[in-house]
Short mmCIF file of C-alpha atoms in Angstrom, two decimals:
data_model
loop_
_atom_site.label_atom_id
_atom_site.label_comp_id
_atom_site.label_asym_id
_atom_site.label_seq_id
_atom_site.Cartn_x
_atom_site.Cartn_y
_atom_site.Cartn_z
CA UNK A 1 53.22 -84.67 -17.49
CA UNK A 2 54.11 -81.28 -18.90
CA UNK A 3 51.99 -79.79 -21.61
CA UNK A 4 52.83 -77.12 -24.14
CA UNK A 5 50.06 -74.56 -24.40
CA UNK A 6 50.19 -71.51 -26.61
CA UNK A 7 47.93 -68.68 -27.66
CA UNK A 8 49.78 -66.37 -30.00
CA UNK A 9 49.21 -63.52 -32.37
CA UNK A 10 51.56 -61.81 -34.76
CA UNK A 11 52.04 -61.24 -38.44
CA UNK A 12 54.30 -62.14 -41.32
CA UNK A 13 54.27 -59.31 -43.82
CA UNK A 14 50.61 -58.44 -44.32
CA UNK A 15 49.31 -61.80 -43.11
CA UNK A 16 47.94 -61.73 -39.57
CA UNK A 17 48.70 -64.84 -37.50
CA UNK A 18 46.46 -66.21 -34.79
CA UNK A 19 47.26 -69.51 -33.14
CA UNK A 20 45.91 -71.46 -30.24
CA UNK A 21 47.19 -74.94 -29.54
CA UNK A 22 47.88 -77.48 -26.85
CA UNK A 23 50.18 -80.48 -26.94
CA UNK A 24 49.93 -82.65 -23.85
CA UNK A 25 50.88 -86.19 -24.68
CA UNK A 26 52.15 -87.42 -28.00
CA UNK A 27 52.66 -85.50 -31.18
CA UNK A 28 50.75 -82.62 -32.67
CA UNK A 29 51.38 -82.31 -36.39
CA UNK A 30 50.84 -78.80 -37.70
CA UNK A 31 50.18 -79.13 -41.39
CA UNK A 32 49.55 -76.52 -44.03
CA UNK A 33 50.71 -75.18 -47.37
CA UNK A 34 53.83 -73.06 -47.72
CA UNK A 35 53.28 -69.53 -46.48
CA UNK A 36 50.52 -70.49 -44.03
CA UNK A 37 52.71 -69.48 -41.08
CA UNK A 38 54.06 -72.85 -39.91
CA UNK A 39 57.64 -71.72 -39.53
CA UNK A 40 56.61 -68.47 -37.82
CA UNK A 41 54.57 -70.48 -35.32
CA UNK A 42 57.57 -72.69 -34.61
CA UNK A 43 59.96 -69.76 -34.22
CA UNK A 44 57.57 -67.99 -31.86
CA UNK A 45 57.38 -71.07 -29.66
CA UNK A 46 61.14 -71.49 -29.83
CA UNK A 47 61.70 -67.89 -28.83
CA UNK A 48 63.53 -66.50 -31.84
CA UNK A 49 60.52 -64.58 -33.17
CA UNK A 50 58.65 -62.34 -30.73
CA UNK A 51 54.87 -62.61 -31.00
CA UNK A 52 52.80 -59.43 -30.85
CA UNK A 53 50.63 -60.89 -28.14
CA UNK A 54 49.63 -64.04 -26.32
CA UNK A 55 50.97 -66.54 -23.86
CA UNK A 56 53.09 -69.69 -23.98
CA UNK A 57 53.14 -72.20 -21.13
CA UNK A 58 55.29 -75.27 -20.79
CA UNK A 59 54.02 -77.33 -17.86
CA UNK A 60 53.84 -74.87 -14.98
CA UNK A 61 56.41 -72.49 -16.51
CA UNK A 62 55.29 -69.40 -18.39
CA UNK A 63 57.65 -68.90 -21.35
CA UNK A 64 55.93 -65.89 -22.79
CA UNK A 65 53.19 -63.56 -21.68
CA UNK A 66 52.76 -60.29 -23.49
CA UNK A 67 50.56 -58.78 -20.75
CA UNK A 68 52.83 -59.75 -17.88
CA UNK A 69 55.89 -58.76 -19.93
CA UNK A 70 57.40 -62.23 -19.69
CA UNK A 71 59.66 -63.42 -22.50
CA UNK A 72 61.96 -66.24 -21.41
CA UNK A 73 65.01 -66.21 -23.70
CA UNK A 74 65.51 -69.03 -26.17
CA UNK A 75 68.50 -70.28 -24.15
CA UNK A 76 66.34 -70.93 -21.07
CA UNK A 77 63.16 -72.32 -22.63
CA UNK A 78 64.31 -75.95 -22.58
CA UNK A 79 62.76 -76.75 -25.93
CA UNK A 80 64.36 -79.36 -28.12
CA UNK A 81 64.66 -78.01 -31.65
CA UNK A 82 65.30 -80.04 -34.79
CA UNK A 83 65.31 -77.65 -37.74
CA UNK A 84 64.81 -78.50 -41.37
CA UNK A 85 67.98 -80.18 -42.68
CA UNK A 86 68.95 -80.63 -39.01
CA UNK A 87 71.68 -77.97 -38.75
CA UNK A 88 74.26 -80.41 -37.42
CA UNK A 89 77.59 -78.75 -36.66
CA UNK A 90 79.61 -79.71 -39.73
CA UNK A 91 82.97 -79.17 -38.01
CA UNK A 92 82.22 -81.66 -35.23
CA UNK A 93 81.87 -85.43 -35.07
CA UNK A 94 78.59 -87.08 -34.14
CA UNK A 95 79.77 -87.48 -30.55
CA UNK A 96 81.00 -83.89 -30.35
CA UNK A 97 77.71 -82.58 -31.70
CA UNK A 98 76.03 -84.20 -28.71
CA UNK A 99 78.79 -83.20 -26.30
CA UNK A 100 78.44 -79.61 -27.48
CA UNK A 101 74.74 -79.68 -26.57
CA UNK A 102 75.45 -81.17 -23.15
CA UNK A 103 78.25 -78.69 -22.41
CA UNK A 104 75.96 -75.84 -23.45
CA UNK A 105 73.36 -77.05 -20.99
CA UNK A 106 75.92 -76.78 -18.21
CA UNK A 107 77.08 -80.39 -17.83
CA UNK A 108 80.70 -81.43 -17.55
CA UNK A 109 82.95 -84.29 -16.56
CA UNK A 110 81.79 -87.88 -16.19
CA UNK A 111 78.13 -86.91 -16.07
CA UNK A 112 78.48 -85.35 -19.51
CA UNK A 113 80.23 -88.39 -20.94
CA UNK A 114 77.64 -90.77 -19.50
CA UNK A 115 74.79 -88.76 -20.95
CA UNK A 116 76.53 -88.56 -24.33
CA UNK A 117 76.92 -92.36 -24.35
CA UNK A 118 73.27 -92.82 -23.43
CA UNK A 119 72.12 -90.52 -26.20
CA UNK A 120 74.29 -92.24 -28.79
CA UNK A 121 73.02 -95.66 -27.68
CA UNK A 122 69.40 -94.55 -27.59
CA UNK A 123 69.42 -93.69 -31.29
CA UNK A 124 71.82 -96.51 -32.23
CA UNK A 125 74.56 -94.11 -33.22
CA UNK A 126 77.50 -95.85 -31.49
CA UNK A 127 78.89 -97.08 -34.79
CA UNK A 128 78.99 -93.54 -36.19
CA UNK A 129 80.06 -91.73 -33.04
CA UNK A 130 83.42 -90.57 -34.36
CA UNK A 131 82.34 -89.88 -37.92
CA UNK A 132 82.01 -86.38 -39.34
CA UNK A 133 78.30 -85.57 -39.56
CA UNK A 134 78.74 -84.46 -43.18
CA UNK A 135 79.59 -88.06 -44.15
CA UNK A 136 76.27 -89.48 -42.89
CA UNK A 137 73.13 -90.31 -44.83
CA UNK A 138 69.97 -88.26 -44.38
CA UNK A 139 68.39 -90.80 -42.05
CA UNK A 140 71.52 -91.02 -39.93
CA UNK A 141 71.74 -87.23 -39.75
CA UNK A 142 68.15 -87.11 -38.56
CA UNK A 143 68.96 -89.54 -35.76
CA UNK A 144 71.95 -87.43 -34.73
CA UNK A 145 69.75 -84.33 -34.67
CA UNK A 146 67.18 -86.14 -32.49
CA UNK A 147 69.82 -87.53 -30.17
CA UNK A 148 71.44 -84.11 -29.84
CA UNK A 149 68.15 -82.31 -29.16
CA UNK A 150 66.99 -84.91 -26.62
CA UNK A 151 70.35 -85.27 -24.85
CA UNK A 152 69.76 -82.08 -22.87
CA UNK A 153 66.38 -83.42 -21.68
CA UNK A 154 64.11 -80.74 -23.08
CA UNK A 155 60.56 -80.38 -21.80
CA UNK A 156 59.09 -80.40 -25.31
CA UNK A 157 60.30 -81.12 -28.81
CA UNK A 158 59.87 -79.00 -31.95
CA UNK A 159 60.55 -80.50 -35.38
CA UNK A 160 60.53 -78.45 -38.56
CA UNK A 161 59.80 -80.44 -41.75
CA UNK A 162 61.72 -83.48 -40.51
CA UNK A 163 61.12 -85.44 -43.72
CA UNK A 164 61.38 -82.75 -46.38
CA UNK A 165 64.94 -83.67 -47.32
CA UNK A 166 64.14 -87.26 -48.32
CA UNK A 167 63.18 -88.76 -51.64
CA UNK A 168 60.09 -90.97 -51.77
CA UNK A 169 61.89 -94.28 -51.14
CA UNK A 170 63.91 -93.12 -48.16
CA UNK A 171 61.00 -91.10 -46.87
CA UNK A 172 58.76 -94.06 -46.11
CA UNK A 173 61.39 -95.79 -44.01
CA UNK A 174 62.46 -92.67 -42.15
CA UNK A 175 58.87 -91.68 -41.58
CA UNK A 176 57.94 -94.96 -39.92
CA UNK A 177 61.10 -94.87 -37.80
CA UNK A 178 60.32 -91.32 -36.70
CA UNK A 179 56.65 -92.13 -36.03
CA UNK A 180 57.63 -95.11 -33.85
CA UNK A 181 60.32 -93.19 -32.05
CA UNK A 182 58.14 -90.17 -31.27
CA UNK A 183 55.33 -92.43 -30.07
CA UNK A 184 57.61 -94.13 -27.55
CA UNK A 185 58.99 -90.77 -26.46
CA UNK A 186 56.94 -89.41 -23.60
CA UNK A 187 57.34 -85.77 -24.53
CA UNK A 188 54.99 -83.13 -25.92
CA UNK A 189 56.10 -82.90 -29.54
CA UNK A 190 55.14 -80.50 -32.27
CA UNK A 191 55.96 -81.37 -35.87
CA UNK A 192 55.54 -78.85 -38.63
CA UNK A 193 55.06 -80.25 -42.14
CA UNK A 194 53.58 -79.31 -45.50
CA UNK A 195 52.79 -82.94 -46.26
CA UNK A 196 49.44 -84.41 -45.19
CA UNK A 197 50.86 -87.95 -45.35
CA UNK A 198 53.64 -87.04 -42.93
CA UNK A 199 51.13 -85.38 -40.62
CA UNK A 200 48.97 -88.50 -40.64
CA UNK A 201 51.91 -90.79 -39.89
CA UNK A 202 53.49 -88.66 -37.18
CA UNK A 203 50.66 -86.87 -35.41
CA UNK A 204 48.10 -88.28 -33.02
CA UNK A 205 46.57 -84.82 -33.29
CA UNK A 206 46.64 -82.83 -36.49
CA UNK A 207 46.20 -79.07 -36.71
CA UNK A 208 45.49 -77.73 -40.18
CA UNK A 209 46.91 -74.29 -40.79
CA UNK A 210 45.49 -72.00 -43.46
CA UNK A 211 46.59 -68.41 -44.03
CA UNK A 212 47.84 -67.75 -40.53
CA UNK A 213 45.26 -69.57 -38.46
CA UNK A 214 44.43 -73.08 -37.34
CA UNK A 215 41.22 -73.97 -39.14
CA UNK A 216 40.75 -77.38 -37.59
CA UNK A 217 42.38 -79.64 -35.05
CA UNK A 218 41.71 -83.29 -34.32
CA UNK A 219 42.76 -86.84 -35.10
CA UNK A 220 43.16 -87.91 -38.74
CA UNK A 221 39.88 -89.85 -38.51
CA UNK A 222 38.01 -86.89 -37.05
CA UNK A 223 39.31 -84.51 -39.70
CA UNK A 224 38.51 -86.98 -42.44
CA UNK A 225 34.98 -87.60 -41.21
CA UNK A 226 34.04 -83.97 -40.70
CA UNK A 227 36.40 -81.55 -42.45
CA UNK A 228 35.68 -78.05 -41.20
CA UNK A 229 36.11 -76.51 -44.63
CA UNK A 230 36.61 -77.39 -48.25
CA UNK A 231 40.28 -76.48 -47.82
CA UNK A 232 40.73 -79.03 -45.04
CA UNK A 233 38.93 -81.71 -47.05
CA UNK A 234 41.00 -81.09 -50.15
CA UNK A 235 44.25 -80.77 -48.27
CA UNK A 236 43.85 -84.05 -46.42
CA UNK A 237 42.91 -85.98 -49.54
CA UNK A 238 46.48 -85.68 -50.87
CA UNK B 1 65.12 -86.50 -112.05
CA UNK B 2 66.70 -88.35 -109.25
CA UNK B 3 70.22 -87.35 -110.22
CA UNK B 4 69.07 -83.74 -110.69
CA UNK B 5 67.79 -83.37 -107.18
CA UNK B 6 70.94 -85.14 -106.03
CA UNK B 7 73.26 -82.57 -107.57
CA UNK B 8 71.09 -79.75 -106.36
CA UNK B 9 71.35 -81.07 -102.89
CA UNK B 10 75.11 -81.49 -103.19
CA UNK B 11 75.64 -77.95 -104.49
CA UNK B 12 73.33 -76.69 -101.79
CA UNK B 13 75.49 -78.51 -99.28
CA UNK B 14 78.62 -76.96 -100.73
CA UNK B 15 77.18 -73.45 -100.39
CA UNK B 16 76.11 -74.25 -96.86
CA UNK B 17 79.58 -75.49 -96.05
CA UNK B 18 81.15 -72.30 -97.38
CA UNK B 19 78.66 -70.27 -95.37
CA UNK B 20 79.41 -72.24 -92.24
CA UNK B 21 83.13 -71.77 -92.80
CA UNK B 22 82.67 -68.02 -93.15
CA UNK B 23 80.60 -67.95 -89.98
CA UNK B 24 83.29 -69.85 -88.13
CA UNK B 25 85.95 -67.45 -89.41
CA UNK B 26 83.83 -64.57 -88.22
CA UNK B 27 83.39 -66.16 -84.78
CA UNK B 28 87.14 -66.72 -84.54
CA UNK B 29 87.78 -63.12 -85.54
CA UNK B 30 85.34 -61.74 -82.98
CA UNK B 31 86.71 -63.96 -80.23
CA UNK B 32 90.22 -62.86 -81.19
CA UNK B 33 89.16 -59.22 -81.06
CA UNK B 34 87.80 -59.57 -77.52
CA UNK B 35 90.85 -61.50 -76.38
CA UNK B 36 93.14 -58.93 -78.01
CA UNK B 37 91.49 -56.04 -76.21
CA UNK B 38 91.81 -57.89 -72.91
CA UNK B 39 95.42 -58.72 -73.63
CA UNK B 40 96.29 -55.02 -73.97
CA UNK B 41 95.32 -54.40 -70.35
CA UNK B 42 97.01 -57.57 -69.16
CA UNK B 43 100.27 -56.60 -70.87
CA UNK B 44 100.04 -53.14 -69.36
CA UNK B 45 99.46 -54.58 -65.89
CA UNK B 46 102.33 -57.03 -66.21
CA UNK B 47 104.83 -54.47 -67.55
CA UNK B 48 105.70 -52.84 -64.18
CA UNK B 49 106.31 -56.25 -62.63
CA UNK B 50 108.57 -57.21 -65.50
CA UNK B 51 110.35 -53.88 -65.10
CA UNK B 52 110.77 -54.38 -61.38
CA UNK B 53 112.17 -57.89 -61.62
CA UNK B 54 113.72 -57.78 -65.10
CA UNK B 55 116.03 -54.80 -64.66
CA UNK B 56 117.74 -55.99 -61.48
CA UNK B 57 120.49 -58.58 -61.34
CA UNK B 58 120.81 -60.76 -58.27
CA UNK B 59 123.98 -58.95 -57.12
CA UNK B 60 122.28 -55.56 -57.54
CA UNK B 61 119.29 -56.83 -55.55
CA UNK B 62 121.56 -58.00 -52.74
CA UNK B 63 123.55 -54.76 -52.82
CA UNK B 64 120.31 -52.79 -52.64
CA UNK B 65 119.23 -54.76 -49.59
CA UNK B 66 122.42 -53.67 -47.83
CA UNK B 67 121.32 -50.02 -48.01
CA UNK B 68 121.10 -48.63 -44.44
CA UNK B 69 117.42 -47.71 -44.84
CA UNK B 70 116.32 -51.27 -45.60
CA UNK B 71 116.48 -53.27 -42.37
CA UNK B 72 115.10 -50.68 -39.94
CA UNK B 73 112.20 -50.11 -42.34
CA UNK B 74 111.55 -53.82 -42.84
CA UNK B 75 111.65 -54.40 -39.10
CA UNK B 76 109.31 -51.49 -38.40
CA UNK B 77 106.94 -52.59 -41.14
CA UNK B 78 106.69 -56.11 -39.76
CA UNK B 79 106.17 -54.89 -36.19
CA UNK B 80 103.59 -52.22 -36.99
CA UNK B 81 101.63 -54.28 -39.49
CA UNK B 82 101.48 -57.21 -37.05
CA UNK B 83 100.28 -54.89 -34.30
CA UNK B 84 97.66 -53.32 -36.55
CA UNK B 85 96.52 -56.75 -37.73
CA UNK B 86 96.12 -57.85 -34.12
CA UNK B 87 93.96 -54.78 -33.37
CA UNK B 88 91.90 -55.25 -36.50
CA UNK B 89 91.19 -58.93 -35.81
CA UNK B 90 90.63 -58.48 -32.07
CA UNK B 91 88.04 -55.74 -32.50
CA UNK B 92 86.88 -56.39 -36.04
CA UNK B 93 85.73 -59.97 -35.47
CA UNK B 94 83.21 -59.10 -32.72
CA UNK B 95 82.08 -56.09 -34.74
CA UNK B 96 81.37 -58.22 -37.80
CA UNK B 97 79.68 -60.88 -35.64
CA UNK B 98 77.32 -58.30 -34.16
CA UNK B 99 76.59 -56.66 -37.52
CA UNK B 100 76.14 -59.89 -39.49
CA UNK B 101 72.57 -60.82 -38.50
CA UNK B 102 71.11 -57.33 -39.03
CA UNK B 103 71.71 -56.44 -42.67
CA UNK B 104 69.30 -53.52 -42.74
CA UNK B 105 70.05 -51.59 -39.58
CA UNK B 106 73.74 -52.18 -40.07
CA UNK B 107 73.91 -50.56 -43.49
CA UNK B 108 74.90 -47.13 -42.17
CA UNK B 109 77.57 -48.64 -39.94
CA UNK B 110 78.87 -50.71 -42.83
CA UNK B 111 79.08 -47.64 -45.05
CA UNK B 112 81.15 -45.81 -42.44
CA UNK B 113 83.39 -48.85 -42.09
CA UNK B 114 83.92 -49.09 -45.85
CA UNK B 115 84.72 -45.44 -46.35
CA UNK B 116 88.49 -45.83 -45.82
CA UNK B 117 88.60 -48.09 -48.89
CA UNK B 118 87.45 -45.29 -51.18
CA UNK B 119 88.78 -42.11 -49.59
CA UNK B 120 92.28 -41.06 -50.69
CA UNK B 121 94.97 -42.03 -48.14
CA UNK B 122 96.07 -38.40 -47.87
CA UNK B 123 92.56 -37.47 -46.77
CA UNK B 124 92.69 -40.31 -44.26
CA UNK B 125 95.93 -38.84 -42.92
CA UNK B 126 94.39 -35.38 -42.44
CA UNK B 127 91.30 -36.91 -40.84
CA UNK B 128 93.45 -38.90 -38.41
CA UNK B 129 95.44 -35.76 -37.52
CA UNK B 130 92.21 -33.90 -36.80
CA UNK B 131 90.78 -36.78 -34.80
CA UNK B 132 93.83 -37.85 -32.77
CA UNK B 133 96.53 -35.24 -33.43
CA UNK B 134 97.88 -32.36 -31.41
CA UNK B 135 94.98 -30.09 -32.28
CA UNK B 136 92.22 -32.68 -31.98
CA UNK B 137 89.54 -32.82 -29.33
CA UNK B 138 91.34 -35.80 -27.84
CA UNK B 139 94.50 -33.72 -27.32
CA UNK B 140 93.03 -32.46 -24.05
CA UNK B 141 93.46 -35.96 -22.67
CA UNK B 142 97.12 -36.25 -23.72
CA UNK B 143 99.95 -35.35 -21.33
CA UNK B 144 101.03 -31.81 -22.16
CA UNK B 145 103.39 -31.54 -25.08
CA UNK B 146 102.71 -35.12 -26.15
CA UNK B 147 100.60 -36.32 -29.03
CA UNK B 148 100.03 -39.63 -30.68
CA UNK B 149 100.78 -38.14 -34.09
CA UNK B 150 104.31 -38.64 -35.47
CA UNK B 151 105.00 -41.66 -33.23
CA UNK B 152 105.30 -45.35 -34.02
CA UNK B 153 101.83 -45.76 -32.53
CA UNK B 154 100.56 -43.34 -35.17
CA UNK B 155 101.87 -45.71 -37.85
CA UNK B 156 99.78 -48.49 -36.33
CA UNK B 157 96.75 -46.19 -36.05
CA UNK B 158 97.00 -45.25 -39.72
CA UNK B 159 97.36 -48.88 -40.72
CA UNK B 160 94.37 -49.97 -38.64
CA UNK B 161 92.27 -47.23 -40.18
CA UNK B 162 92.99 -48.15 -43.78
CA UNK B 163 93.15 -51.93 -43.41
CA UNK B 164 90.27 -52.70 -41.02
CA UNK B 165 87.58 -52.37 -43.71
CA UNK B 166 89.07 -55.26 -45.68
CA UNK B 167 88.95 -57.57 -42.68
CA UNK B 168 85.54 -56.49 -41.44
CA UNK B 169 84.03 -56.93 -44.89
CA UNK B 170 85.46 -60.43 -45.25
CA UNK B 171 84.38 -61.35 -41.71
CA UNK B 172 80.87 -60.04 -42.35
CA UNK B 173 80.41 -62.17 -45.42
CA UNK B 174 81.95 -65.18 -43.70
CA UNK B 175 79.50 -64.87 -40.79
CA UNK B 176 76.58 -64.25 -43.13
CA UNK B 177 77.32 -67.46 -44.97
CA UNK B 178 76.65 -69.44 -41.78
CA UNK B 179 73.34 -71.29 -41.62
CA UNK B 180 71.32 -69.29 -39.05
CA UNK B 181 69.74 -72.54 -37.86
CA UNK B 182 73.13 -73.60 -36.47
CA UNK B 183 73.08 -70.63 -34.14
CA UNK B 184 69.43 -71.15 -33.17
CA UNK B 185 70.08 -74.80 -32.38
CA UNK B 186 73.13 -73.94 -30.27
CA UNK B 187 71.08 -71.44 -28.32
CA UNK B 188 68.26 -73.94 -27.81
CA UNK B 189 70.68 -76.12 -25.81
CA UNK B 190 71.33 -73.17 -23.55
CA UNK B 191 74.59 -72.00 -25.16
CA UNK B 192 75.30 -68.41 -24.20
CA UNK B 193 76.39 -65.76 -26.72
CA UNK B 194 80.15 -66.05 -26.17
CA UNK B 195 79.96 -69.82 -26.52
CA UNK B 196 77.94 -69.63 -29.74
CA UNK B 197 80.47 -67.12 -31.07
CA UNK B 198 83.56 -69.08 -30.04
CA UNK B 199 82.45 -72.66 -30.69
CA UNK B 200 80.15 -72.30 -33.70
CA UNK B 201 80.74 -68.93 -35.38
CA UNK B 202 84.53 -68.74 -35.24
CA UNK B 203 85.44 -72.26 -36.36
CA UNK B 204 82.93 -72.30 -39.20
CA UNK B 205 83.92 -68.86 -40.45
CA UNK B 206 87.65 -69.42 -39.92
CA UNK B 207 88.76 -69.70 -43.56
CA UNK B 208 86.90 -66.50 -44.48
CA UNK B 209 88.32 -64.71 -41.44
CA UNK B 210 91.84 -65.83 -42.30
CA UNK B 211 91.48 -64.68 -45.90
CA UNK B 212 90.25 -61.30 -44.63
CA UNK B 213 93.15 -61.07 -42.20
CA UNK B 214 95.66 -61.70 -44.97
CA UNK B 215 94.08 -59.04 -47.21
CA UNK B 216 94.01 -56.62 -44.34
CA UNK B 217 97.64 -57.32 -43.48
CA UNK B 218 98.67 -56.74 -47.10
CA UNK B 219 96.90 -53.40 -47.08
CA UNK B 220 98.59 -52.39 -43.80
CA UNK B 221 101.99 -53.43 -45.13
CA UNK B 222 101.55 -51.22 -48.18
CA UNK B 223 100.15 -48.20 -46.31
CA UNK B 224 101.88 -44.99 -47.43
CA UNK B 225 99.79 -41.83 -47.70
CA UNK B 226 98.04 -41.79 -44.34
CA UNK B 227 101.24 -42.81 -42.57
CA UNK B 228 103.21 -40.00 -44.20
CA UNK B 229 100.60 -37.39 -43.18
CA UNK B 230 99.83 -38.67 -39.70
CA UNK B 231 103.08 -40.33 -38.58
CA UNK B 232 105.71 -38.70 -40.76
CA UNK B 233 108.78 -40.28 -42.30
CA UNK B 234 111.31 -40.72 -39.50
CA UNK B 235 113.94 -43.40 -39.88
CA UNK B 236 113.58 -46.23 -37.36
CA UNK B 237 110.51 -44.59 -35.82
CA UNK B 238 107.82 -44.12 -38.46
CA UNK B 239 109.59 -45.03 -41.68
CA UNK B 240 107.94 -48.22 -42.90
CA UNK B 241 108.95 -50.03 -46.10
CA UNK B 242 106.83 -47.95 -48.48
CA UNK B 243 108.18 -44.73 -46.93
CA UNK B 244 111.72 -46.05 -47.11
CA UNK B 245 111.20 -46.75 -50.81
CA UNK B 246 110.05 -43.15 -51.24
CA UNK B 247 113.15 -41.85 -49.42
CA UNK B 248 115.56 -44.21 -51.15
CA UNK B 249 114.20 -43.19 -54.57
CA UNK B 250 115.77 -39.75 -54.18
CA UNK B 251 119.31 -41.06 -53.75
CA UNK B 252 119.53 -44.70 -54.74
CA UNK B 253 117.06 -46.17 -57.20
CA UNK B 254 118.61 -49.64 -56.78
CA UNK B 255 117.82 -49.72 -53.05
CA UNK B 256 114.27 -48.57 -53.81
CA UNK B 257 114.00 -51.34 -56.35
CA UNK B 258 115.27 -54.00 -53.94
CA UNK B 259 112.83 -52.86 -51.30
CA UNK B 260 110.03 -52.91 -53.84
CA UNK B 261 110.89 -56.43 -54.86
CA UNK B 262 110.72 -57.54 -51.23
CA UNK B 263 107.28 -55.96 -50.90
CA UNK B 264 106.01 -57.50 -54.14
CA UNK B 265 107.17 -60.96 -53.09
CA UNK B 266 105.41 -60.55 -49.74
CA UNK B 267 102.25 -59.33 -51.46
CA UNK B 268 102.34 -62.14 -53.99
CA UNK B 269 102.67 -64.74 -51.25
CA UNK B 270 99.69 -63.17 -49.47
CA UNK B 271 97.60 -63.11 -52.63
CA UNK B 272 98.31 -66.76 -53.40
CA UNK B 273 97.45 -67.61 -49.77
CA UNK B 274 94.15 -65.74 -49.89
CA UNK B 275 93.13 -67.35 -53.16
CA UNK B 276 93.97 -70.84 -51.90
CA UNK B 277 91.93 -70.19 -48.77
CA UNK B 278 88.95 -68.90 -50.69
CA UNK B 279 89.11 -71.92 -52.98
CA UNK B 280 89.15 -74.30 -50.03
CA UNK B 281 86.18 -72.35 -48.67
CA UNK B 282 84.17 -72.96 -51.83
CA UNK B 283 84.95 -76.66 -52.02
CA UNK B 284 84.43 -77.26 -48.30
CA UNK B 285 80.99 -75.62 -48.35
CA UNK B 286 78.50 -78.32 -47.37
CA UNK B 287 75.50 -78.71 -49.72
#
């Protein structure tokens, strides 16, 4: 079982960032208010933002190490990335979104087509396969984004505010689908969210982020029983 | 008592009505004033077009087109402007792609690229002569006695110089409109830079690129000053449509007019094309 381990420092504007986290099995939900550094953390792990210092390991691979001068490019990190609003390719069909991912990872021919079919089936997308992604509902788009990210068999999964685009009614349904799906998925997963309810539903472990650092990490029950600070207590009571 | 207040109210209403009518008149007057001022400029702008089309009969137009200057110039214009467009698109698209994500560091480069829009074409011609002409630093690399200036290639060079900024600017804004997450996601699958460029950047920016290409082509087609200075005005060799109009003017105004009409029709078609493309771009924008 691969684990994603990271110890990172950097800054956004004047705010210093200092993170240390580990995701082995299941989902770590990183929760915090806007501006706490959630997106920066995600982009550092992904490899599009260079940390000032620290180290990122994925299983036995070192993705980043400031002292050893290692910085594996984003293209070679093998991290599944589902950004906010999913960033599906609007000019491609559902199937071609997935085929694009598989082609980019170096697959071709019948192997590619088999994998594309598997990915579509896994997220029950067969019925939409030839539709334009722009014609899909939010929940369907999210499934396409998941299928596309997972089709290339990443070693870990990063999700940025996966539920922010939904209204309250659709949110509950999508949230429980996503929670179930991620639980069955045997992959270290990191979800970034500003919503404590989402964090509770999706994360077996929850890391609370405040002003650039993780102030507490644990299960929902642990955080609720012994909040490390007033901020954590207030934030989780939402 | 009751009737009293009633009449007072009615007369009050009448005064209010008159006041409201006056206010409306005033609004109409002011609106008319603004529209009138705008109309003056519009009429002025339309007058040359009316002159160009209104003073020529069909037979005169056809006779003008038979002038010996016309077809060589038209042919040369189409060839050179197509060649310059190809250069501009081939090199301008990667340039814009590279500049697009770095708005701050690219500002100096962008300023240099935009300069040809604001400098007078005659200055551009001199600058091209000094950069690529017989007495330039590059001349040392030319075979002796040869220079790029005053050749058909020089026409293309002048056109590229003046028209590239229009394309690069349009391409830059087209690429900057792309959601950066699309590019990040593509890279996370392992897509390499050329693939991200060709399969995500190009198709999604295509309408903006096409609109820029049309604008740039129109500018190249109309190029006059820099061509005259750097390439000269030699029939069949460097005499493009605008230069042929200039030459024809001296002897045969009708031929100049016919040529001008051809150019205006081409330009109009381009303009309509660009506007249709930009409209489709706005309506096709997701979200």
